[in-house]
XYZ file of N, CA and C in Angstrom:
333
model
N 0.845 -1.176 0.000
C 0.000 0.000 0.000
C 0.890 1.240 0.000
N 0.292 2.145 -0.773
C 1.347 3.261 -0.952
C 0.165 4.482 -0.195
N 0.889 4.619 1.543
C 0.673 5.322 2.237
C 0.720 6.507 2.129
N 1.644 7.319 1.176
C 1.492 9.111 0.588
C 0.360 9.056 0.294
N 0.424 8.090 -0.853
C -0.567 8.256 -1.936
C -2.323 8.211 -1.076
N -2.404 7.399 -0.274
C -3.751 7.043 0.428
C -3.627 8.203 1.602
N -3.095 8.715 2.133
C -3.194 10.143 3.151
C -2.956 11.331 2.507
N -2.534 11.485 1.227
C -2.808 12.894 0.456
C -4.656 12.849 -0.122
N -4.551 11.454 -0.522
C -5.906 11.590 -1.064
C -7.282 11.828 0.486
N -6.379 11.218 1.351
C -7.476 11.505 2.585
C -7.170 12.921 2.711
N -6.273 13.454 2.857
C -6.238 14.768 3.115
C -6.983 16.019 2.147
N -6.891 15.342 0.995
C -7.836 16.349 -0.180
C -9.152 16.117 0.334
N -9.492 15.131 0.767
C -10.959 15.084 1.218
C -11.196 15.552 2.381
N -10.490 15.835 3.269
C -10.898 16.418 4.338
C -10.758 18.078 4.213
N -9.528 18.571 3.416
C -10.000 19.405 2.561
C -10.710 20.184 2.038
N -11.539 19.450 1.320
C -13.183 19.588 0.465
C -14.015 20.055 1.504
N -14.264 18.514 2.797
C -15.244 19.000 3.440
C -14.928 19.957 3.854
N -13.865 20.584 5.072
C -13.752 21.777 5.749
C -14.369 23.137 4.691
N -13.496 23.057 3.470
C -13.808 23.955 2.941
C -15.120 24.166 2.712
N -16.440 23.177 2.693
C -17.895 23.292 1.754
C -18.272 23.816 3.355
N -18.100 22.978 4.582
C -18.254 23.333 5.413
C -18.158 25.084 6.156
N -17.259 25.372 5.818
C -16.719 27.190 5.622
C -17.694 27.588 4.892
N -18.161 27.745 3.788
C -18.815 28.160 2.972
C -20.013 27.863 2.889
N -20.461 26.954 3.505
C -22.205 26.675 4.269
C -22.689 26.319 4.990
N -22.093 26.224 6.445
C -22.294 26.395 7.834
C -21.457 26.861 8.905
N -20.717 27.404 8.483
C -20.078 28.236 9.801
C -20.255 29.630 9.444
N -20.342 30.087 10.946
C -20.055 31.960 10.803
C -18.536 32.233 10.278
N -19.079 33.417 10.542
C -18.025 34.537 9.192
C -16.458 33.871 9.765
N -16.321 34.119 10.810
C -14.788 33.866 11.443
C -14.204 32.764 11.466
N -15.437 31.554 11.587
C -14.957 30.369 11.502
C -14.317 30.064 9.819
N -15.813 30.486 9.134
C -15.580 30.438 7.614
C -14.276 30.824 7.328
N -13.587 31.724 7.721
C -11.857 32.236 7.356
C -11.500 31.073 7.386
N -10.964 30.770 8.556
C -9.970 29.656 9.339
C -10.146 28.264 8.349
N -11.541 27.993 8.616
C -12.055 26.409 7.690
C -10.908 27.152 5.930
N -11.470 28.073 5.536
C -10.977 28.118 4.340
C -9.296 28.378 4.073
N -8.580 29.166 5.231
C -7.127 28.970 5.226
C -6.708 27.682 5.303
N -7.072 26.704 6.125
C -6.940 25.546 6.241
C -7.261 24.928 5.245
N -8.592 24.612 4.621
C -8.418 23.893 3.526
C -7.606 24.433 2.271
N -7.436 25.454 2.031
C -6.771 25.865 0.729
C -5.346 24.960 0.867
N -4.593 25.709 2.233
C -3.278 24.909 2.660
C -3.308 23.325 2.513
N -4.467 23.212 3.199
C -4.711 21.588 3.215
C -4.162 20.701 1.961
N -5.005 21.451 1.042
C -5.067 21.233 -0.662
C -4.321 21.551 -1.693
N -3.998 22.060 -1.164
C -2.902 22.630 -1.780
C -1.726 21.258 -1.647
N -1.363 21.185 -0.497
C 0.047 20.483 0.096
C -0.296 19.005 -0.254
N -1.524 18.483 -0.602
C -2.018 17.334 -0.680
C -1.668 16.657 -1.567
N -2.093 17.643 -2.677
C -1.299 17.755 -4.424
C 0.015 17.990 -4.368
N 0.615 18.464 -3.512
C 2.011 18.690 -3.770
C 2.715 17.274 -3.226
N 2.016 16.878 -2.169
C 2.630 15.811 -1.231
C 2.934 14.549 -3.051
N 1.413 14.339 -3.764
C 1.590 13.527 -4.987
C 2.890 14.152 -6.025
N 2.992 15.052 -6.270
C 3.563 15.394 -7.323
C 5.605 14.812 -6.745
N 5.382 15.242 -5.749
C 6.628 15.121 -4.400
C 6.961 13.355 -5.077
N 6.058 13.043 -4.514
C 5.746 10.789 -5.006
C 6.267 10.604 -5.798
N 5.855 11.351 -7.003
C 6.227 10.994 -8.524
C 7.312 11.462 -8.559
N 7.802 12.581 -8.369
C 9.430 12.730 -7.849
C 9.873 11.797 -7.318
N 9.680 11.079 -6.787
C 10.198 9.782 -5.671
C 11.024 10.853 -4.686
N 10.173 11.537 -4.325
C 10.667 12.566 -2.833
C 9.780 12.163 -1.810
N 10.083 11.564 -1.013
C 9.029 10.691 -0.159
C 9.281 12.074 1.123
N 10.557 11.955 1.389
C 10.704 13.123 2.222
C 9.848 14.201 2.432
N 9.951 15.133 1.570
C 8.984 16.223 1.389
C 7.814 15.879 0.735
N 7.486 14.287 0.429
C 6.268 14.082 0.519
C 5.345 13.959 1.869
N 6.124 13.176 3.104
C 5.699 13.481 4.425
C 6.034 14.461 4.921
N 6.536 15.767 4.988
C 6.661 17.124 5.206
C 5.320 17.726 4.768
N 5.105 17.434 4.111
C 4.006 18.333 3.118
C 2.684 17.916 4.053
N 2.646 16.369 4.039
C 1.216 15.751 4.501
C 1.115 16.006 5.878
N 2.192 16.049 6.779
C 2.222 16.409 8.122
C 2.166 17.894 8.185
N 3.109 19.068 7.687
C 2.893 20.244 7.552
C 1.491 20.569 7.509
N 0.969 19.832 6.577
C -0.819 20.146 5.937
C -1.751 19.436 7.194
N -1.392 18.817 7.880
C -2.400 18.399 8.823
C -2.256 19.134 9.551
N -1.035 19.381 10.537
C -0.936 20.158 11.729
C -1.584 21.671 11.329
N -1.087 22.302 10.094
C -1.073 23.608 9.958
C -3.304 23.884 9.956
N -3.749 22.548 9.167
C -5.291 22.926 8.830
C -5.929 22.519 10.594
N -5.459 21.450 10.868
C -6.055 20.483 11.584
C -6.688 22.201 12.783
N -5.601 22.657 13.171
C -4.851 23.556 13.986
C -6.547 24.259 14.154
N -6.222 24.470 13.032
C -7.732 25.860 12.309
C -8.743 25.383 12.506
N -8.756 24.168 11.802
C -10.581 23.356 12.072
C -10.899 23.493 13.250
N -10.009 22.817 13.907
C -9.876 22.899 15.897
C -11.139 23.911 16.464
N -9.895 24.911 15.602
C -10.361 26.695 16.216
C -11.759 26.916 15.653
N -11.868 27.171 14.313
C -13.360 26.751 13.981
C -14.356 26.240 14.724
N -14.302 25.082 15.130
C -15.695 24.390 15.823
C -15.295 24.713 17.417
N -14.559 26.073 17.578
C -14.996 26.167 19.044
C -14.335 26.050 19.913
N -12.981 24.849 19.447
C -12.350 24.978 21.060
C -10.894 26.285 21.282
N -10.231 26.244 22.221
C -9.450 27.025 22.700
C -8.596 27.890 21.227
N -8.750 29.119 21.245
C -7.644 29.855 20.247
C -6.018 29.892 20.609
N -5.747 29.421 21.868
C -4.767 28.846 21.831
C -3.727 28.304 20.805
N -4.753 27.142 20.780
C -3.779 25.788 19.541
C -3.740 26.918 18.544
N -3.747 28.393 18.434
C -3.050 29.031 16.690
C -2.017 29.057 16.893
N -1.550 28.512 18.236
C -0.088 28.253 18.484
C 0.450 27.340 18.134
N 0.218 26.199 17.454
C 0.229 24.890 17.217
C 0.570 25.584 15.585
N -0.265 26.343 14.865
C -0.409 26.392 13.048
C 0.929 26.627 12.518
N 1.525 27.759 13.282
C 2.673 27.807 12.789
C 4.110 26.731 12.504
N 3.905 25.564 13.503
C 4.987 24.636 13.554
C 4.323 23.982 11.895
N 3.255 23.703 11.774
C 2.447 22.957 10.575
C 3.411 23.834 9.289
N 3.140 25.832 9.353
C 3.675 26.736 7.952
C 5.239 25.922 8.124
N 6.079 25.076 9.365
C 7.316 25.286 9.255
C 8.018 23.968 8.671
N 6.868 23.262 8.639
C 7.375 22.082 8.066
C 6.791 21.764 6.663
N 6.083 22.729 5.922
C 5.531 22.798 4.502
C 6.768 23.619 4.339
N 6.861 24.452 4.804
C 8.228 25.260 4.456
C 9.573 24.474 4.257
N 9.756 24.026 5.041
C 10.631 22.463 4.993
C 10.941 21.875 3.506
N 9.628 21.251 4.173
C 9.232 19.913 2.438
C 9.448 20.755 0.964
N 9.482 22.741 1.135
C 9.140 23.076 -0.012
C 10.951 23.475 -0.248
N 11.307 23.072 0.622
C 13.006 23.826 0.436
C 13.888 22.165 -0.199
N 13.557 21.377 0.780
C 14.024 19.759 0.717
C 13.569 19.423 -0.820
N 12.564 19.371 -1.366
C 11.905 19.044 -2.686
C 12.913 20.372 -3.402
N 13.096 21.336 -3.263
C 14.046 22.611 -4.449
C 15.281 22.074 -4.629
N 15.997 21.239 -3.300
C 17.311 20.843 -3.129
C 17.130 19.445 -4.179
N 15.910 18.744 -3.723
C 16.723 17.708 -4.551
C 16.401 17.856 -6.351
N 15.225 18.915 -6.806
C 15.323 18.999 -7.925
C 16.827 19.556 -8.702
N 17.345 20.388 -7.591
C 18.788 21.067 -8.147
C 19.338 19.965 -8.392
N 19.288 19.029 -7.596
C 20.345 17.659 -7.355
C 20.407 16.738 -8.636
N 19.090 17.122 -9.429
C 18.546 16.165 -10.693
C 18.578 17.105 -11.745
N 18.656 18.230 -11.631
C 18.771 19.102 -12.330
C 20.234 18.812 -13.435
């Protein structure tokens, strides 16, 4: 079983929902957060695949972990509990940041 491949695709779907969710049942503030999160989410999800096909497994789990912690963080905040954990989002921007430097290095490397 190719585990990127089956947790990017879970992650695009969780994704989706947050985002439809933002956009037709939460208030205004939550709606932000759901939608920073999923964009990031979705974003990194697709990148985590493209990463695969690189055979960059590395910054393929950078990406999928970056993208959980960084959305997960938000949804959290969304449905209510402590604003706290926005302390938590940033470690999530630091390891997409990561995966996006690790994936530049090794394209130079193939370059």
């Amino acid at each position: 079983m190719n585990w990127i491949a089956l947790l990017a695709a879970l992650s695009g779907a969780l994704a989706i929902g947050a985002g439809a969710f933002g956009a037709h049942g939460a208030g205004k503030e939550a709606a932000e957060w759901l939608k920073t999160g999923a964009h990031y989410q979705l974003i990194h999800a697709v990148a985590a695949l493209v990463a695969l096909r690189m055979e960059a497994r590395g910054p393929a789990w950078l990406f999928l972990c970056g993208g959980a912690v960084f959305a997960v963080s938000l949804y959290l905040i969304a449905i209510g509990l402590p604003r706290w954990l926005g302390a938590i989002t940033p470690i999530g921007g630091v390891l997409l940041i990561a995966g996006w430097l690790w994936l530049a290095w090794i394209a130079a490397r193939q370059a």
